[in-house]
Amino acid sequence: MKRLIISLFGIIAMSCPLSAQSISGNVIDEKGQPMQFTTVSLRSLPDSAVVAGVITDADGRFEVEGMDAQNAFIQISTIGYATRDIPVSAFSAPQTITMQPDARMLDEVVVSKVRPKTRINGDAVVTTIEGSVLEHSGNALDVLAKIPGMLSRNGSLEVIGRGEPLYYINGRKVTDNSDLRNLMSEEIKSVEVVSNTGAEYGGNVRCVVRIHTVKRQGEGFSYALTSQAQQHIYENHDTEPSWSVLDLNYRKKNIEFIGKIVYFNQRTYQISDIYGGTLVKANDGHVKRNLQKGTLDFRNHSGGWSYEGGVNWQISDKHSMGVQLNYGSNSFSDTDMMLEADIFSDDEKTDHLYSVNKGKMLASHSFNGNIYYDGNIGKLNINFNADFHDEGGKKETGIKETSVNEPAAISNMTDGISRMGAGKLVLSYPVWRGTVKLGTEETYVRGNEEYSISLDEIPSSKARLTENNISGFAEYAAALPFGHLVAGMRYEHVCFDYLNEYDKEKNVSRVQDNWFPSFSFSTRLGGVGMNIGYTTKIRRPRYDQMSTEIMYDNRFTYQTGDPTLRNEIQKTLSLNANWKWLTFSGTYEVVDNTIQQKGYPYNDDGVAMIQYANAADALHRLNLYLVASPAVGIWNPRYTIGMQKQFFSTTVIDPYADSGKRHVSLNTPMYLLQANNAFRLRHNWQVDFDYQYTSPFDMLMVKITKPMHTMSLAVSKAFLKHDALNVRLSWNDMLNKSVNYISSDYGNCFVQQSNNRCAPSVQLRVSYRFNSANGKYKGTGAGQDAKNRM
């Protein structure tokens, strides 16, 4: 690592003598707000050829290499504003340039006060929130669910075709959803959705969402409080708070103290009809069918607190550093699962089972820390982050099975702890028409887990794992006369060891080296903004997927992991395009070593083991989405139509087949229609009416066999100066039709199940902020992949 850092500084040092006159300044709009993503180009005379170009940062600042003042001028341009040409001679000192709306686009500017303006800029699909109907749509999670490039499914947000993203707010990495819950839509200026991440991000990071807030300056004490209460319509319990977030901030000159307190109290319900079983082939060739048919009632109630504190020091305009700590724990987490089922053997009823499974979290904790430095030495930008993460938990589970033939009482205990340390250094330097980034990231993980169970046929385990990841990357981004180019390469060297003290045959030790190229190019063709990109990414198995502990599901089915799992390698080609209020997103992906679950015989009594395994054949995925966001008076619709299709085949164990195996193809596409309707009324009232339809589809080894419908209604209003108080009342899953029907065929075992999550509920959310100001903490974090897998 020392050699890498010395080499990086050497490259920068050699580049320094090539520097010419520096032209710098900042760009603001007619309201005095900084303008990000504005193109600043140096052009020669008399042909106006582009000599160099940059894009303004989040503060509207730019710096470009100059030339002879008599032979060049600076051109500043962005969509919706009149282009400005300024002589180089005017930049004897940094200048502030004010942009004015383009008179030829007044009609569109008026509309943009209602309809969010979306455009392709660099590697991102950028949606302007400030001044649009989304400005009053709730919190950041509500906003993200309604912008092009994002999709809400099953209560979670994902980037279309890319999965769950990493979030950044003003360059600071979001560590948990409480930051998004407590960030109100009135505070958001714009959102960037990046579906094709570059080399700077880890090999596992498929997509990123960058949120920029409205610039608000102020000193002294400020706070923001958001609380939500919820009542499930079909469950008989009292209305109670489900979560609260309190953000605290005190700023005095260059020092800022930050704090946060989060409380959560969550209930989860699910009622399922289950039909499933196992198949086992006897020595005489007879295939015995063990089946169970019944009802499962699942309930979980968990709650706890987390606390965050930190300090940020703005040493000067060019240097800042800070430290931030977070501690959280579950005060309680109780699970009750009741199964009542008839048991069949070869289609003849042999038993009636009533099983009660009670789980209790005896102890849990999570402790995180980040320290960062961000500064400029001349034109060299240095960004350094160091993170640590410590988490652990102890859980006890008791299962009591009452039946005529085989009553049983089973208990198990899981006790584990994981620790991570990580560091990341990024150096940036302007070269020619763009910026070069060089960096390194190192992550070190240590974990211990002990598992014991009272069932004799299932072994206990005591495992220890270590993983060391050392990586380096290089990336170049440039504003060219015909578009914006980003190209990079990342290398990762990973050493992994898994040691099971009770079963040394399952020990694994391996070294892996991977290269991750990335490429992105964006341009405009007439009125159409386009971006095309290619990336190679990796998905490493979660640590629980590599665990050798055997979990007891029921008398016929066990589950376990596999420490020999290989990494998924994902190669993706993406295309994004935007024209006025239409946005298209498409990806085609090839995945090698897909991680799936497969069934294997465990013993001769018909017990099946469901285990994680790598698929032999590559998985292909195609995603196509079109988003329309027009505006009709007070009505601001956002309609999304899309298709996701996998091309996947595998082989399963089948006792009925002469070869003992059967080929399975799972290629049913998913069709989606999402209709978000916002009605902006007078006096800061807003009504949101949303509907989503999802067709049956295949997802790896799981089949969704029936369509799903969800419908929700929300009413919100902002009060007080600067919309300081925001109240939102919502009715979720009005139709109670978000039941999913699944079918999984693992060959020697199968399950068909309907899952009703009892989702209909009424939620009341209240947010208030006092003396709101933007935080200046710039820690971007390190080791995110390891944290996600713990």
PDB file of N, CA and C in Angstrom, residues 444-491:
ATOM      1  N   TYR A 444     -10.773  -5.155   6.472  1.00  0.00           N
ATOM      2  CA  TYR A 444     -10.378  -6.327   7.258  1.00  0.00           C
ATOM      3  C   TYR A 444     -11.548  -6.740   8.146  1.00  0.00           C
ATOM      4  N   VAL A 445     -11.966  -8.001   8.040  1.00  0.00           N
ATOM      5  CA  VAL A 445     -13.134  -8.507   8.761  1.00  0.00           C
ATOM      6  C   VAL A 445     -12.731  -9.718   9.593  1.00  0.00           C
ATOM      7  N   ARG A 446     -13.250  -9.767  10.827  1.00  0.00           N
ATOM      8  CA  ARG A 446     -13.087 -10.923  11.703  1.00  0.00           C
ATOM      9  C   ARG A 446     -14.450 -11.261  12.290  1.00  0.00           C
ATOM     10  N   GLY A 447     -14.832 -12.529  12.263  1.00  0.00           N
ATOM     11  CA  GLY A 447     -16.124 -12.930  12.792  1.00  0.00           C
ATOM     12  C   GLY A 447     -16.064 -14.253  13.524  1.00  0.00           C
ATOM     13  N   ASN A 448     -16.880 -14.389  14.572  1.00  0.00           N
ATOM     14  CA  ASN A 448     -16.997 -15.626  15.335  1.00  0.00           C
ATOM     15  C   ASN A 448     -18.472 -15.917  15.552  1.00  0.00           C
ATOM     16  N   GLU A 449     -18.846 -17.190  15.403  1.00  0.00           N
ATOM     17  CA  GLU A 449     -20.237 -17.578  15.627  1.00  0.00           C
ATOM     18  C   GLU A 449     -20.292 -18.992  16.203  1.00  0.00           C
ATOM     19  N   GLU A 450     -21.148 -19.151  17.204  1.00  0.00           N
ATOM     20  CA  GLU A 450     -21.335 -20.457  17.842  1.00  0.00           C
ATOM     21  C   GLU A 450     -22.814 -20.806  17.801  1.00  0.00           C
ATOM     22  N   TYR A 451     -23.106 -22.037  17.377  1.00  0.00           N
ATOM     23  CA  TYR A 451     -24.485 -22.492  17.225  1.00  0.00           C
ATOM     24  C   TYR A 451     -24.637 -23.848  17.885  1.00  0.00           C
ATOM     25  N   SER A 452     -25.682 -23.993  18.704  1.00  0.00           N
ATOM     26  CA  SER A 452     -25.957 -25.273  19.361  1.00  0.00           C
ATOM     27  C   SER A 452     -27.441 -25.583  19.243  1.00  0.00           C
ATOM     28  N   ILE A 453     -27.771 -26.882  19.157  1.00  0.00           N
ATOM     29  CA  ILE A 453     -29.147 -27.332  19.015  1.00  0.00           C
ATOM     30  C   ILE A 453     -29.323 -28.633  19.774  1.00  0.00           C
ATOM     31  N   SER A 454     -30.513 -28.824  20.320  1.00  0.00           N
ATOM     32  CA  SER A 454     -30.764 -29.997  21.159  1.00  0.00           C
ATOM     33  C   SER A 454     -31.093 -31.245  20.358  1.00  0.00           C
ATOM     34  N   LEU A 455     -31.282 -31.109  19.039  1.00  0.00           N
ATOM     35  CA  LEU A 455     -31.621 -32.257  18.203  1.00  0.00           C
ATOM     36  C   LEU A 455     -30.360 -33.040  17.861  1.00  0.00           C
ATOM     37  N   ASP A 456     -30.360 -34.333  18.160  1.00  0.00           N
ATOM     38  CA  ASP A 456     -29.141 -35.141  18.020  1.00  0.00           C
ATOM     39  C   ASP A 456     -28.655 -35.236  16.578  1.00  0.00           C
ATOM     40  N   GLU A 457     -29.599 -35.328  15.607  1.00  0.00           N
ATOM     41  CA  GLU A 457     -29.168 -35.544  14.224  1.00  0.00           C
ATOM     42  C   GLU A 457     -28.635 -34.290  13.551  1.00  0.00           C
ATOM     43  N   ILE A 458     -28.719 -33.141  14.224  1.00  0.00           N
ATOM     44  CA  ILE A 458     -28.171 -31.905  13.665  1.00  0.00           C
ATOM     45  C   ILE A 458     -26.955 -31.499  14.488  1.00  0.00           C
ATOM     46  N   PRO A 459     -25.787 -31.377  13.866  1.00  0.00           N
ATOM     47  CA  PRO A 459     -24.578 -31.056  14.631  1.00  0.00           C
ATOM     48  C   PRO A 459     -24.519 -29.579  15.033  1.00  0.00           C
ATOM     49  N   SER A 460     -23.876 -29.313  16.148  1.00  0.00           N
ATOM     50  CA  SER A 460     -23.575 -27.937  16.548  1.00  0.00           C
ATOM     51  C   SER A 460     -22.353 -27.457  15.768  1.00  0.00           C
ATOM     52  N   SER A 461     -22.105 -26.162  15.815  1.00  0.00           N
ATOM     53  CA  SER A 461     -20.958 -25.623  15.080  1.00  0.00           C
ATOM     54  C   SER A 461     -20.362 -24.460  15.852  1.00  0.00           C
ATOM     55  N   LYS A 462     -19.057 -24.269  15.639  1.00  0.00           N
ATOM     56  CA  LYS A 462     -18.335 -23.130  16.192  1.00  0.00           C
ATOM     57  C   LYS A 462     -17.346 -22.687  15.125  1.00  0.00           C
ATOM     58  N   ALA A 463     -17.622 -21.532  14.540  1.00  0.00           N
ATOM     59  CA  ALA A 463     -16.877 -21.126  13.350  1.00  0.00           C
ATOM     60  C   ALA A 463     -16.217 -19.772  13.548  1.00  0.00           C
ATOM     61  N   ARG A 464     -15.123 -19.580  12.801  1.00  0.00           N
ATOM     62  CA  ARG A 464     -14.392 -18.319  12.799  1.00  0.00           C
ATOM     63  C   ARG A 464     -14.025 -18.001  11.341  1.00  0.00           C
ATOM     64  N   LEU A 465     -14.253 -16.763  10.932  1.00  0.00           N
ATOM     65  CA  LEU A 465     -13.895 -16.380   9.563  1.00  0.00           C
ATOM     66  C   LEU A 465     -13.069 -15.107   9.580  1.00  0.00           C
ATOM     67  N   THR A 466     -12.189 -15.016   8.604  1.00  0.00           N
ATOM     68  CA  THR A 466     -11.405 -13.793   8.382  1.00  0.00           C
ATOM     69  C   THR A 466     -11.452 -13.478   6.892  1.00  0.00           C
ATOM     70  N   GLU A 467     -11.508 -12.196   6.585  1.00  0.00           N
ATOM     71  CA  GLU A 467     -11.499 -11.772   5.191  1.00  0.00           C
ATOM     72  C   GLU A 467     -10.746 -10.451   5.082  1.00  0.00           C
ATOM     73  N   ASN A 468      -9.764 -10.411   4.201  1.00  0.00           N
ATOM     74  CA  ASN A 468      -8.971  -9.204   3.954  1.00  0.00           C
ATOM     75  C   ASN A 468      -9.112  -8.825   2.483  1.00  0.00           C
ATOM     76  N   ASN A 469      -9.529  -7.577   2.238  1.00  0.00           N
ATOM     77  CA  ASN A 469      -9.750  -7.104   0.879  1.00  0.00           C
ATOM     78  C   ASN A 469      -8.885  -5.871   0.649  1.00  0.00           C
ATOM     79  N   ILE A 470      -7.964  -5.956  -0.301  1.00  0.00           N
ATOM     80  CA  ILE A 470      -7.091  -4.841  -0.656  1.00  0.00           C
ATOM     81  C   ILE A 470      -7.367  -4.490  -2.114  1.00  0.00           C
ATOM     82  N   SER A 471      -7.697  -3.226  -2.379  1.00  0.00           N
ATOM     83  CA  SER A 471      -8.079  -2.836  -3.734  1.00  0.00           C
ATOM     84  C   SER A 471      -7.418  -1.523  -4.130  1.00  0.00           C
ATOM     85  N   GLY A 472      -7.326  -1.316  -5.428  1.00  0.00           N
ATOM     86  CA  GLY A 472      -6.851  -0.064  -6.000  1.00  0.00           C
ATOM     87  C   GLY A 472      -7.667   0.258  -7.232  1.00  0.00           C
ATOM     88  N   PHE A 473      -7.798   1.540  -7.554  1.00  0.00           N
ATOM     89  CA  PHE A 473      -8.602   1.906  -8.714  1.00  0.00           C
ATOM     90  C   PHE A 473      -8.066   3.178  -9.355  1.00  0.00           C
ATOM     91  N   ALA A 474      -8.418   3.337 -10.637  1.00  0.00           N
ATOM     92  CA  ALA A 474      -8.104   4.543 -11.397  1.00  0.00           C
ATOM     93  C   ALA A 474      -9.309   4.880 -12.246  1.00  0.00           C
ATOM     94  N   GLU A 475      -9.624   6.181 -12.332  1.00  0.00           N
ATOM     95  CA  GLU A 475     -10.795   6.601 -13.098  1.00  0.00           C
ATOM     96  C   GLU A 475     -10.527   7.968 -13.712  1.00  0.00           C
ATOM     97  N   TYR A 476     -11.024   8.159 -14.927  1.00  0.00           N
ATOM     98  CA  TYR A 476     -10.886   9.450 -15.607  1.00  0.00           C
ATOM     99  C   TYR A 476     -12.250   9.896 -16.099  1.00  0.00           C
ATOM    100  N   ALA A 477     -12.620  11.144 -15.755  1.00  0.00           N
ATOM    101  CA  ALA A 477     -13.879  11.736 -16.200  1.00  0.00           C
ATOM    102  C   ALA A 477     -13.563  13.020 -16.946  1.00  0.00           C
ATOM    103  N   ALA A 478     -14.168  13.197 -18.135  1.00  0.00           N
ATOM    104  CA  ALA A 478     -13.852  14.355 -18.959  1.00  0.00           C
ATOM    105  C   ALA A 478     -15.095  14.880 -19.647  1.00  0.00           C
ATOM    106  N   ALA A 479     -15.178  16.212 -19.742  1.00  0.00           N
ATOM    107  CA  ALA A 479     -16.228  16.882 -20.514  1.00  0.00           C
ATOM    108  C   ALA A 479     -15.679  17.155 -21.903  1.00  0.00           C
ATOM    109  N   LEU A 480     -16.112  16.373 -22.886  1.00  0.00           N
ATOM    110  CA  LEU A 480     -15.627  16.480 -24.250  1.00  0.00           C
ATOM    111  C   LEU A 480     -16.591  17.323 -25.079  1.00  0.00           C
ATOM    112  N   PRO A 481     -16.160  17.802 -26.252  1.00  0.00           N
ATOM    113  CA  PRO A 481     -17.060  18.618 -27.080  1.00  0.00           C
ATOM    114  C   PRO A 481     -18.345  17.893 -27.460  1.00  0.00           C
ATOM    115  N   PHE A 482     -18.302  16.569 -27.526  1.00  0.00           N
ATOM    116  CA  PHE A 482     -19.458  15.803 -27.988  1.00  0.00           C
ATOM    117  C   PHE A 482     -20.124  15.002 -26.871  1.00  0.00           C
ATOM    118  N   GLY A 483     -19.698  15.177 -25.613  1.00  0.00           N
ATOM    119  CA  GLY A 483     -20.342  14.444 -24.528  1.00  0.00           C
ATOM    120  C   GLY A 483     -19.455  14.359 -23.301  1.00  0.00           C
ATOM    121  N   HIS A 484     -19.921  13.569 -22.335  1.00  0.00           N
ATOM    122  CA  HIS A 484     -19.217  13.404 -21.067  1.00  0.00           C
ATOM    123  C   HIS A 484     -18.794  11.946 -20.933  1.00  0.00           C
ATOM    124  N   LEU A 485     -17.511  11.721 -20.669  1.00  0.00           N
ATOM    125  CA  LEU A 485     -16.940  10.382 -20.632  1.00  0.00           C
ATOM    126  C   LEU A 485     -16.402  10.068 -19.246  1.00  0.00           C
ATOM    127  N   VAL A 486     -16.693   8.847 -18.752  1.00  0.00           N
ATOM    128  CA  VAL A 486     -16.101   8.333 -17.520  1.00  0.00           C
ATOM    129  C   VAL A 486     -15.628   6.913 -17.797  1.00  0.00           C
ATOM    130  N   ALA A 487     -14.356   6.640 -17.525  1.00  0.00           N
ATOM    131  CA  ALA A 487     -13.807   5.297 -17.731  1.00  0.00           C
ATOM    132  C   ALA A 487     -12.884   4.966 -16.559  1.00  0.00           C
ATOM    133  N   GLY A 488     -12.941   3.703 -16.109  1.00  0.00           N
ATOM    134  CA  GLY A 488     -12.112   3.351 -14.962  1.00  0.00           C
ATOM    135  C   GLY A 488     -11.877   1.857 -14.854  1.00  0.00           C
ATOM    136  N   MET A 489     -10.976   1.510 -13.950  1.00  0.00           N
ATOM    137  CA  MET A 489     -10.647   0.118 -13.668  1.00  0.00           C
ATOM    138  C   MET A 489     -10.397  -0.033 -12.166  1.00  0.00           C
ATOM    139  N   ARG A 490     -10.922  -1.109 -11.587  1.00  0.00           N
ATOM    140  CA  ARG A 490     -10.725  -1.405 -10.172  1.00  0.00           C
ATOM    141  C   ARG A 490     -10.192  -2.826 -10.042  1.00  0.00           C
ATOM    142  N   TYR A 491      -9.238  -2.996  -9.121  1.00  0.00           N
ATOM    143  CA  TYR A 491      -8.659  -4.317  -8.846  1.00  0.00           C
ATOM    144  C   TYR A 491      -8.858  -4.638  -7.371  1.00  0.00           C
TER     145      TYR A 491
END
